């Protein structure tokens, strides 16, 4: 967090409670770091509070492609719940800005609300969540969003934050990346770079746009630059070198995922400190059980610590 942002959050703590918007449109917003189970919670809540529709708020998952790398929820796990802004945009046509997301997202929200359906916003991109729900939204490329976030909201939001103790989450994220590689993340990146090299350029890039920022893409750039998907290796020396670059890329992707998780939690805490009424749900025991491969306990922990308290909070929120 920048010194200005932290000074601002301290400043806000002395202010009176936020002036919530008079608007009565209600929505649920599921927040949290990468890997904590936000998508699963949002789908289960959508089923519980049917009819409900989900608005994805992960700035990488809005694009088509890289399904494993960006951890999109597979169609069969969406349980028939309509999802918006998931797998929707063509990344070759440019980057979707928070400003674009605000205008497109708000018209989708209006449509969902006009159908009498509950919108459930879910994702780890806090700048997109802010762009969607904040009353005043400053579009200034020179002002970093954390320095301009506001406690005043345009909608009546029930914020749920799925939290996991960071050391436990880091261990889980390391394991998840290995699993993603086993599920095909590497072949997905191979295809991505093959397309990029065939259609754009064969040089290393120094800036990334849209989906190219997904963790895994920049980290594997050096690897694919040295060992393009089409290149056949003959010598053992070359194969060893490739192995070394592969491990380096995987390590960097793991480190950057943990860094992202820490930043996401910091942003949620900041939004809380300026007055967003964010309810925390602790999924640490769930993730610990997953790490111990104790899946029946993890399912029970998730029900007890995350799902049931969420249902109670949302029920109360909808009754008011
Ligand atoms: P910021 O203001 O920094 O943009 P944000 O909360 O809007 O914050 P995040 O969603 O945290 O943005 O994304 C920041 C970066 O984290 C992305 O640019 C990307 O590198 C990485 N990232 C985020 N989501 C994913 C994802 N689903 N898969 C892979 N990488 C991701």
mmCIF file of C-alpha atoms and ligand atoms in Angstrom:
data_model
loop_
_atom_site.group_PDB
_atom_site.id
_atom_site.type_symbol
_atom_site.label_atom_id
_atom_site.label_comp_id
_atom_site.label_asym_id
_atom_site.label_seq_id
_atom_site.Cartn_x
_atom_site.Cartn_y
_atom_site.Cartn_z
ATOM 1 C CA UNK A 1 0.000 0.000 0.000
ATOM 2 C CA UNK A 2 1.336 3.443 -0.861
ATOM 3 C CA UNK A 3 2.045 5.864 2.005
ATOM 4 C CA UNK A 4 -0.717 8.124 0.666
ATOM 5 C CA UNK A 5 -3.257 5.293 0.688
ATOM 6 C CA UNK A 6 -2.384 4.226 4.217
ATOM 7 C CA UNK A 7 -2.550 7.829 5.407
ATOM 8 C CA UNK A 8 -5.934 8.094 3.711
ATOM 9 C CA UNK A 9 -7.250 4.939 5.375
ATOM 10 C CA UNK A 10 -6.192 6.274 8.802
ATOM 11 C CA UNK A 11 -7.958 9.502 7.954
ATOM 12 C CA UNK A 12 -11.173 7.688 7.072
ATOM 13 C CA UNK A 13 -11.161 5.767 10.362
ATOM 14 C CA UNK A 14 -11.897 9.040 12.198
ATOM 15 C CA UNK A 15 -14.867 9.848 9.963
ATOM 16 C CA UNK A 16 -18.513 9.200 10.959
ATOM 17 C CA UNK A 17 -20.146 6.018 9.585
ATOM 18 C CA UNK A 18 -20.508 6.044 5.792
ATOM 19 C CA UNK A 19 -23.523 7.649 4.177
ATOM 20 C CA UNK A 20 -24.876 4.578 2.436
ATOM 21 C CA UNK A 21 -26.718 5.153 -0.802
ATOM 22 C CA UNK A 22 -30.478 5.602 -0.591
ATOM 23 C CA UNK A 23 -30.798 3.097 -3.434
ATOM 24 C CA UNK A 24 -32.540 -0.092 -2.477
ATOM 25 C CA UNK A 25 -31.130 -2.403 -5.163
ATOM 26 C CA UNK A 26 -29.576 -5.279 -3.281
ATOM 27 C CA UNK A 27 -26.659 -7.404 -4.311
ATOM 28 C CA UNK A 28 -24.199 -9.816 -2.755
ATOM 29 C CA UNK A 29 -20.476 -9.287 -3.355
ATOM 30 C CA UNK A 30 -18.101 -12.189 -2.699
ATOM 31 C CA UNK A 31 -14.535 -10.994 -2.192
ATOM 32 C CA UNK A 32 -11.255 -12.648 -1.266
ATOM 33 C CA UNK A 33 -7.798 -13.582 -2.425
ATOM 34 C CA UNK A 34 -7.136 -16.002 -5.250
ATOM 35 C CA UNK A 35 -7.697 -19.642 -4.321
ATOM 36 C CA UNK A 36 -9.996 -19.255 -1.297
ATOM 37 C CA UNK A 37 -13.134 -20.709 -2.904
ATOM 38 C CA UNK A 38 -15.050 -17.562 -3.902
ATOM 39 C CA UNK A 39 -16.502 -19.078 -7.099
ATOM 40 C CA UNK A 40 -17.784 -22.146 -5.298
ATOM 41 C CA UNK A 41 -19.392 -20.002 -2.582
ATOM 42 C CA UNK A 42 -21.047 -17.703 -5.124
ATOM 43 C CA UNK A 43 -22.544 -20.650 -7.043
ATOM 44 C CA UNK A 44 -23.834 -22.293 -3.857
ATOM 45 C CA UNK A 45 -25.342 -18.975 -2.728
ATOM 46 C CA UNK A 46 -26.929 -18.498 -6.153
ATOM 47 C CA UNK A 47 -28.560 -21.915 -5.796
ATOM 48 C CA UNK A 48 -29.678 -21.161 -2.224
ATOM 49 C CA UNK A 49 -31.088 -17.730 -3.085
ATOM 50 C CA UNK A 50 -32.437 -18.620 -6.515
ATOM 51 C CA UNK A 51 -33.125 -16.884 -8.831
ATOM 52 C CA UNK A 52 -29.673 -15.339 -8.810
ATOM 53 C CA UNK A 53 -27.092 -14.508 -11.477
ATOM 54 C CA UNK A 54 -23.341 -14.172 -11.133
ATOM 55 C CA UNK A 55 -21.239 -11.267 -12.346
ATOM 56 C CA UNK A 56 -17.586 -12.233 -12.591
ATOM 57 C CA UNK A 57 -15.235 -9.602 -11.230
ATOM 58 C CA UNK A 58 -11.856 -11.174 -12.013
ATOM 59 C CA UNK A 59 -10.112 -9.017 -14.571
ATOM 60 C CA UNK A 60 -8.341 -11.980 -16.216
ATOM 61 C CA UNK A 61 -11.327 -14.320 -16.367
ATOM 62 C CA UNK A 62 -13.344 -11.797 -18.393
ATOM 63 C CA UNK A 63 -11.322 -12.819 -21.481
ATOM 64 C CA UNK A 64 -11.746 -15.935 -23.573
ATOM 65 C CA UNK A 65 -8.919 -18.448 -23.259
ATOM 66 C CA UNK A 66 -6.399 -19.561 -20.624
ATOM 67 C CA UNK A 67 -9.162 -21.316 -18.668
ATOM 68 C CA UNK A 68 -6.813 -23.324 -16.439
ATOM 69 C CA UNK A 69 -4.204 -20.576 -16.024
ATOM 70 C CA UNK A 70 -6.819 -18.074 -14.838
ATOM 71 C CA UNK A 71 -8.798 -20.654 -12.818
ATOM 72 C CA UNK A 72 -12.171 -20.210 -14.496
ATOM 73 C CA UNK A 73 -14.963 -22.256 -13.008
ATOM 74 C CA UNK A 74 -15.770 -25.022 -15.545
ATOM 75 C CA UNK A 75 -19.257 -24.952 -17.103
ATOM 76 C CA UNK A 76 -20.286 -28.236 -15.417
ATOM 77 C CA UNK A 77 -19.527 -26.683 -11.996
ATOM 78 C CA UNK A 78 -21.600 -23.572 -12.727
ATOM 79 C CA UNK A 79 -24.727 -25.647 -11.921
ATOM 80 C CA UNK A 80 -26.773 -23.807 -14.524
ATOM 81 C CA UNK A 81 -26.367 -20.435 -12.769
ATOM 82 C CA UNK A 82 -26.058 -17.672 -15.411
ATOM 83 C CA UNK A 83 -22.561 -16.126 -15.384
ATOM 84 C CA UNK A 84 -21.789 -12.708 -16.865
ATOM 85 C CA UNK A 85 -18.351 -11.329 -17.806
ATOM 86 C CA UNK A 86 -16.811 -14.772 -17.734
ATOM 87 C CA UNK A 87 -14.994 -15.888 -20.879
ATOM 88 C CA UNK A 88 -16.675 -13.071 -22.749
ATOM 89 C CA UNK A 89 -14.103 -10.740 -24.332
ATOM 90 C CA UNK A 90 -11.580 -11.251 -27.097
ATOM 91 C CA UNK A 91 -8.203 -10.310 -25.626
ATOM 92 C CA UNK A 92 -6.735 -9.513 -29.028
ATOM 93 C CA UNK A 93 -9.111 -6.524 -29.201
ATOM 94 C CA UNK A 94 -7.528 -4.723 -26.242
ATOM 95 C CA UNK A 95 -7.846 -4.405 -22.510
ATOM 96 C CA UNK A 96 -11.083 -4.008 -20.567
ATOM 97 C CA UNK A 97 -10.517 -1.066 -18.220
ATOM 98 C CA UNK A 98 -12.215 -0.572 -14.837
ATOM 99 C CA UNK A 99 -14.117 2.261 -16.539
ATOM 100 C CA UNK A 100 -15.400 -0.117 -19.272
ATOM 101 C CA UNK A 101 -16.279 -2.630 -16.593
ATOM 102 C CA UNK A 102 -18.215 0.032 -14.676
ATOM 103 C CA UNK A 103 -20.431 0.956 -17.611
ATOM 104 C CA UNK A 104 -20.935 -2.567 -18.996
ATOM 105 C CA UNK A 105 -21.292 -4.084 -15.528
ATOM 106 C CA UNK A 106 -23.839 -1.507 -14.410
ATOM 107 C CA UNK A 107 -26.100 -2.099 -17.413
ATOM 108 C CA UNK A 108 -25.895 -5.857 -16.797
ATOM 109 C CA UNK A 109 -26.729 -5.262 -13.124
ATOM 110 C CA UNK A 110 -29.760 -3.203 -14.117
ATOM 111 C CA UNK A 111 -30.964 -6.018 -16.383
ATOM 112 C CA UNK A 112 -30.521 -8.620 -13.632
ATOM 113 C CA UNK A 113 -32.344 -6.426 -11.114
ATOM 114 C CA UNK A 114 -35.162 -5.699 -13.570
ATOM 115 C CA UNK A 115 -35.735 -9.469 -13.835
ATOM 116 C CA UNK A 116 -36.208 -9.553 -10.046
ATOM 117 C CA UNK A 117 -33.094 -11.695 -9.755
ATOM 118 C CA UNK A 118 -30.381 -11.385 -7.101
ATOM 119 C CA UNK A 119 -27.008 -10.291 -8.518
ATOM 120 C CA UNK A 120 -23.978 -11.982 -6.967
ATOM 121 C CA UNK A 121 -20.738 -10.234 -7.832
ATOM 122 C CA UNK A 122 -17.654 -12.401 -7.361
ATOM 123 C CA UNK A 123 -13.971 -11.938 -7.966
ATOM 124 C CA UNK A 124 -10.600 -10.918 -6.674
ATOM 125 C CA UNK A 125 -10.216 -7.746 -8.728
ATOM 126 C CA UNK A 126 -10.971 -5.146 -6.121
ATOM 127 C CA UNK A 127 -10.506 -2.239 -8.530
ATOM 128 C CA UNK A 128 -13.273 -3.745 -10.702
ATOM 129 C CA UNK A 129 -15.548 -4.214 -7.660
ATOM 130 C CA UNK A 130 -14.893 -0.604 -6.680
ATOM 131 C CA UNK A 131 -15.562 0.591 -10.247
ATOM 132 C CA UNK A 132 -18.863 -1.286 -10.269
ATOM 133 C CA UNK A 133 -20.353 -0.319 -6.921
ATOM 134 C CA UNK A 134 -18.838 3.024 -5.908
ATOM 135 C CA UNK A 135 -20.995 6.087 -6.273
ATOM 136 C CA UNK A 136 -18.180 8.385 -7.239
ATOM 137 C CA UNK A 137 -15.636 6.786 -9.459
ATOM 138 C CA UNK A 138 -12.597 8.776 -10.412
ATOM 139 C CA UNK A 139 -11.334 7.936 -13.860
ATOM 140 C CA UNK A 140 -7.866 9.360 -13.744
ATOM 141 C CA UNK A 141 -5.009 7.271 -15.104
ATOM 142 C CA UNK A 142 -2.606 9.232 -12.915
ATOM 143 C CA UNK A 143 -4.428 8.435 -9.688
ATOM 144 C CA UNK A 144 -3.915 4.897 -8.424
ATOM 145 C CA UNK A 145 -7.349 3.562 -7.481
ATOM 146 C CA UNK A 146 -6.467 2.844 -3.846
ATOM 147 C CA UNK A 147 -5.943 6.550 -3.371
ATOM 148 C CA UNK A 148 -9.385 7.407 -4.714
ATOM 149 C CA UNK A 149 -11.673 4.713 -3.227
ATOM 150 C CA UNK A 150 -14.797 6.060 -1.600
ATOM 151 C CA UNK A 151 -17.072 4.796 1.189
ATOM 152 C CA UNK A 152 -20.201 5.886 -0.705
ATOM 153 C CA UNK A 153 -21.880 3.144 -2.735
ATOM 154 C CA UNK A 154 -24.508 3.187 -5.486
ATOM 155 C CA UNK A 155 -26.074 -0.102 -4.426
ATOM 156 C CA UNK A 156 -27.062 -1.842 -1.248
ATOM 157 C CA UNK A 157 -24.252 -4.388 -1.011
ATOM 158 C CA UNK A 158 -23.765 -7.390 1.242
ATOM 159 C CA UNK A 159 -19.981 -7.885 1.141
ATOM 160 C CA UNK A 160 -18.697 -11.341 2.069
ATOM 161 C CA UNK A 161 -14.939 -11.816 2.396
ATOM 162 C CA UNK A 162 -13.622 -15.369 2.289
ATOM 163 C CA UNK A 163 -10.338 -15.174 4.158
ATOM 164 C CA UNK A 164 -7.580 -17.713 4.755
ATOM 165 C CA UNK A 165 -4.534 -17.163 6.959
ATOM 166 C CA UNK A 166 -1.758 -16.210 4.541
ATOM 167 C CA UNK A 167 0.872 -18.874 5.469
ATOM 168 C CA UNK A 168 -1.791 -21.576 4.972
ATOM 169 C CA UNK A 169 -2.961 -19.976 1.725
ATOM 170 C CA UNK A 170 0.608 -19.736 0.385
ATOM 171 C CA UNK A 171 1.104 -23.456 0.928
ATOM 172 C CA UNK A 172 -2.184 -24.182 -0.819
ATOM 173 C CA UNK A 173 -1.402 -21.871 -3.760
ATOM 174 C CA UNK A 174 1.925 -23.652 -4.335
ATOM 175 C CA UNK A 175 0.110 -26.976 -4.447
ATOM 176 C CA UNK A 176 -2.643 -25.544 -6.666
ATOM 177 C CA UNK A 177 -0.138 -24.366 -9.262
ATOM 178 C CA UNK A 178 1.366 -27.878 -9.466
ATOM 179 C CA UNK A 179 -2.149 -29.245 -9.955
ATOM 180 C CA UNK A 180 -2.889 -26.625 -12.618
ATOM 181 C CA UNK A 181 0.225 -27.754 -14.494
ATOM 182 C CA UNK A 182 -0.969 -31.356 -14.270
ATOM 183 C CA UNK A 183 -4.396 -30.322 -15.587
ATOM 184 C CA UNK A 184 -2.876 -28.703 -18.688
ATOM 185 C CA UNK A 185 -1.734 -25.184 -17.814
ATOM 186 C CA UNK A 186 1.551 -25.693 -19.646
ATOM 187 C CA UNK A 187 -0.095 -26.876 -22.899
ATOM 188 C CA UNK A 188 -2.490 -23.941 -22.627
ATOM 189 C CA UNK A 189 0.469 -21.542 -22.349
ATOM 190 C CA UNK A 190 2.205 -23.333 -25.261
ATOM 191 C CA UNK A 191 -0.856 -22.699 -27.449
ATOM 192 C CA UNK A 192 -1.058 -19.116 -26.227
ATOM 193 C CA UNK A 193 2.566 -18.378 -27.123
ATOM 194 C CA UNK A 194 2.283 -20.248 -30.430
ATOM 195 C CA UNK A 195 -0.644 -17.998 -31.365
ATOM 196 C CA UNK A 196 1.202 -14.916 -30.151
ATOM 197 C CA UNK A 197 4.366 -15.703 -32.096
ATOM 198 C CA UNK A 198 2.412 -16.688 -35.230
ATOM 199 C CA UNK A 199 0.291 -13.552 -35.162
ATOM 200 C CA UNK A 200 2.312 -10.816 -33.562
ATOM 201 C CA UNK A 201 6.026 -10.897 -33.061
ATOM 202 C CA UNK A 202 8.822 -13.146 -32.039
ATOM 203 C CA UNK A 203 10.508 -10.767 -29.647
ATOM 204 C CA UNK A 204 10.241 -10.683 -25.892
ATOM 205 C CA UNK A 205 7.674 -8.111 -24.912
ATOM 206 C CA UNK A 206 8.215 -5.562 -22.179
ATOM 207 C CA UNK A 207 4.568 -4.763 -21.611
ATOM 208 C CA UNK A 208 1.561 -6.992 -21.228
ATOM 209 C CA UNK A 209 -2.015 -6.210 -22.151
ATOM 210 C CA UNK A 210 -5.249 -7.761 -20.853
ATOM 211 C CA UNK A 211 -5.083 -11.522 -20.464
ATOM 212 C CA UNK A 212 -1.311 -11.427 -21.114
ATOM 213 C CA UNK A 213 -0.997 -10.167 -17.534
ATOM 214 C CA UNK A 214 -2.375 -13.452 -16.150
ATOM 215 C CA UNK A 215 0.057 -15.074 -13.781
ATOM 216 C CA UNK A 216 1.842 -17.720 -15.851
ATOM 217 C CA UNK A 217 2.062 -15.695 -19.070
ATOM 218 C CA UNK A 218 4.855 -13.205 -18.195
ATOM 219 C CA UNK A 219 6.623 -15.815 -16.044
ATOM 220 C CA UNK A 220 6.868 -18.228 -19.010
ATOM 221 C CA UNK A 221 7.854 -15.556 -21.546
ATOM 222 C CA UNK A 222 11.584 -16.197 -21.215
ATOM 223 C CA UNK A 223 11.035 -19.955 -21.397
ATOM 224 C CA UNK A 224 9.009 -19.774 -24.626
ATOM 225 C CA UNK A 225 11.325 -17.160 -26.090
ATOM 226 C CA UNK A 226 14.282 -19.519 -25.654
ATOM 227 C CA UNK A 227 12.346 -22.690 -26.373
ATOM 228 C CA UNK A 228 9.472 -21.839 -28.744
ATOM 229 C CA UNK A 229 6.778 -24.551 -28.889
ATOM 230 C CA UNK A 230 7.936 -25.518 -32.419
ATOM 231 C CA UNK A 231 11.597 -26.042 -31.478
ATOM 232 C CA UNK A 232 12.892 -29.619 -31.324
ATOM 233 C CA UNK A 233 15.701 -30.213 -28.814
ATOM 234 C CA UNK A 234 18.380 -32.771 -29.551
ATOM 235 C CA UNK A 235 21.170 -32.452 -27.000
ATOM 236 C CA UNK A 236 20.920 -33.371 -23.334
ATOM 237 C CA UNK A 237 22.496 -30.032 -22.468
ATOM 238 C CA UNK A 238 19.651 -28.175 -24.183
ATOM 239 C CA UNK A 239 17.068 -30.361 -22.476
ATOM 240 C CA UNK A 240 18.648 -29.673 -19.068
ATOM 241 C CA UNK A 241 18.672 -25.947 -19.792
ATOM 242 C CA UNK A 242 15.010 -26.084 -20.765
ATOM 243 C CA UNK A 243 14.216 -27.951 -17.537
ATOM 244 C CA UNK A 244 16.029 -25.265 -15.554
ATOM 245 C CA UNK A 245 14.045 -22.473 -17.245
ATOM 246 C CA UNK A 246 10.823 -24.386 -16.703
ATOM 247 C CA UNK A 247 11.482 -24.660 -12.961
ATOM 248 C CA UNK A 248 12.416 -20.983 -12.804
ATOM 249 C CA UNK A 249 9.128 -20.011 -14.488
ATOM 250 C CA UNK A 250 7.096 -22.233 -12.152
ATOM 251 C CA UNK A 251 8.838 -20.755 -9.098
ATOM 252 C CA UNK A 252 8.155 -17.216 -10.334
ATOM 253 C CA UNK A 253 4.480 -18.030 -11.011
ATOM 254 C CA UNK A 254 4.125 -19.476 -7.488
ATOM 255 C CA UNK A 255 5.794 -16.445 -5.904
ATOM 256 C CA UNK A 256 3.671 -14.013 -7.899
ATOM 257 C CA UNK A 257 0.470 -15.854 -6.994
ATOM 258 C CA UNK A 258 1.334 -15.518 -3.285
ATOM 259 C CA UNK A 259 2.207 -11.849 -3.817
ATOM 260 C CA UNK A 260 -1.149 -11.303 -5.560
ATOM 261 C CA UNK A 261 -3.015 -12.978 -2.667
ATOM 262 C CA UNK A 262 -1.297 -10.736 -0.122
ATOM 263 C CA UNK A 263 -2.088 -7.616 -2.165
ATOM 264 C CA UNK A 264 -5.719 -8.635 -2.586
ATOM 265 C CA UNK A 265 -6.125 -9.082 1.185
ATOM 266 C CA UNK A 266 -4.469 -5.696 1.783
ATOM 267 C CA UNK A 267 -6.947 -4.016 -0.581
ATOM 268 C CA UNK A 268 -9.942 -5.667 1.114
ATOM 269 C CA UNK A 269 -8.677 -4.490 4.510
ATOM 270 C CA UNK A 270 -8.326 -0.998 3.134
ATOM 271 C CA UNK A 271 -11.877 -0.996 1.746
ATOM 272 C CA UNK A 272 -13.068 -2.199 5.166
ATOM 273 C CA UNK A 273 -11.141 0.549 6.917
ATOM 274 C CA UNK A 274 -12.821 3.267 4.853
ATOM 275 C CA UNK A 275 -16.263 2.014 5.835
ATOM 276 C CA UNK A 276 -17.313 -0.783 3.478
ATOM 277 C CA UNK A 277 -19.274 -3.197 5.662
ATOM 278 C CA UNK A 278 -17.340 -6.353 4.730
ATOM 279 C CA UNK A 279 -18.165 -9.550 6.663
ATOM 280 C CA UNK A 280 -15.234 -11.920 7.077
ATOM 281 C CA UNK A 281 -15.594 -15.690 6.800
ATOM 282 C CA UNK A 282 -12.616 -17.774 7.850
ATOM 283 C CA UNK A 283 -11.848 -20.653 5.466
ATOM 284 C CA UNK A 284 -8.447 -21.429 7.040
ATOM 285 C CA UNK A 285 -9.518 -24.759 8.551
ATOM 286 C CA UNK A 286 -11.093 -25.789 5.224
ATOM 287 C CA UNK A 287 -7.842 -25.156 3.369
ATOM 288 C CA UNK A 288 -5.776 -26.858 6.103
ATOM 289 C CA UNK A 289 -7.927 -29.970 5.682
ATOM 290 C CA UNK A 290 -7.431 -29.861 1.895
ATOM 291 C CA UNK A 291 -3.670 -29.628 2.434
ATOM 292 C CA UNK A 292 -3.910 -32.732 4.618
ATOM 293 C CA UNK A 293 -5.928 -34.455 1.821
ATOM 294 C CA UNK A 294 -8.787 -34.816 4.316
ATOM 295 C CA UNK A 295 -11.575 -33.965 1.885
ATOM 296 C CA UNK A 296 -14.497 -35.048 4.048
ATOM 297 C CA UNK A 297 -13.335 -32.730 6.869
ATOM 298 C CA UNK A 298 -12.698 -29.903 4.409
ATOM 299 C CA UNK A 299 -16.260 -30.183 3.082
ATOM 300 C CA UNK A 300 -17.634 -30.109 6.647
ATOM 301 C CA UNK A 301 -15.423 -27.167 7.643
ATOM 302 C CA UNK A 302 -16.507 -25.259 4.554
ATOM 303 C CA UNK A 303 -20.190 -25.773 5.403
ATOM 304 C CA UNK A 304 -19.673 -24.750 9.030
ATOM 305 C CA UNK A 305 -17.229 -21.849 8.653
ATOM 306 C CA UNK A 306 -18.104 -20.409 5.253
ATOM 307 C CA UNK A 307 -21.387 -21.500 3.707
ATOM 308 C CA UNK A 308 -23.733 -21.550 6.722
ATOM 309 C CA UNK A 309 -22.579 -18.184 8.142
ATOM 310 C CA UNK A 310 -22.822 -16.695 4.629
ATOM 311 C CA UNK A 311 -26.387 -17.929 4.245
ATOM 312 C CA UNK A 312 -27.292 -16.378 7.622
ATOM 313 C CA UNK A 313 -25.714 -13.041 6.662
ATOM 314 C CA UNK A 314 -27.416 -12.949 3.248
ATOM 315 C CA UNK A 315 -30.788 -13.988 4.732
ATOM 316 C CA UNK A 316 -30.602 -11.149 7.227
ATOM 317 C CA UNK A 317 -29.510 -8.712 4.526
ATOM 318 C CA UNK A 318 -32.399 -9.688 2.223
ATOM 319 C CA UNK A 319 -34.946 -9.472 5.054
ATOM 320 C CA UNK A 320 -34.013 -5.896 5.941
HETATM 321 P P1 LIG B 1 -5.065 -3.416 -9.366
HETATM 322 O O1 LIG B 1 -5.557 -2.121 -8.888
HETATM 323 O O2 LIG B 1 -3.662 -3.696 -8.930
HETATM 324 O O3 LIG B 1 -5.301 -3.625 -10.812
HETATM 325 P P2 LIG B 1 -7.040 -5.396 -8.946
HETATM 326 O O4 LIG B 1 -7.574 -5.887 -7.665
HETATM 327 O O5 LIG B 1 -7.975 -4.809 -9.878
HETATM 328 O O6 LIG B 1 -5.866 -4.484 -8.552
HETATM 329 P P3 LIG B 1 -6.185 -8.016 -9.529
HETATM 330 O O7 LIG B 1 -7.390 -8.732 -9.923
HETATM 331 O O8 LIG B 1 -5.642 -8.162 -8.150
HETATM 332 O O9 LIG B 1 -6.350 -6.497 -9.806
HETATM 333 O O10 LIG B 1 -5.109 -8.400 -10.589
HETATM 334 C C1 LIG B 1 -3.815 -7.938 -10.502
HETATM 335 C C2 LIG B 1 -2.942 -8.873 -11.313
HETATM 336 O O11 LIG B 1 -2.984 -10.183 -10.745
HETATM 337 C C3 LIG B 1 -3.356 -9.104 -12.750
HETATM 338 O O12 LIG B 1 -2.923 -8.107 -13.590
HETATM 339 C C4 LIG B 1 -2.731 -10.466 -13.025
HETATM 340 O O13 LIG B 1 -1.350 -10.340 -13.223
HETATM 341 C C5 LIG B 1 -2.951 -11.188 -11.739
HETATM 342 N N1 LIG B 1 -4.217 -11.929 -11.745
HETATM 343 C C6 LIG B 1 -5.387 -11.531 -11.240
HETATM 344 N N2 LIG B 1 -6.336 -12.447 -11.411
HETATM 345 C C7 LIG B 1 -5.759 -13.461 -12.036
HETATM 346 C C8 LIG B 1 -6.215 -14.725 -12.517
HETATM 347 N N3 LIG B 1 -7.471 -15.124 -12.381
HETATM 348 N N4 LIG B 1 -5.332 -15.519 -13.118
HETATM 349 C C9 LIG B 1 -4.072 -15.156 -13.280
HETATM 350 N N5 LIG B 1 -3.572 -13.981 -12.864
HETATM 351 C C10 LIG B 1 -4.395 -13.148 -12.250
#
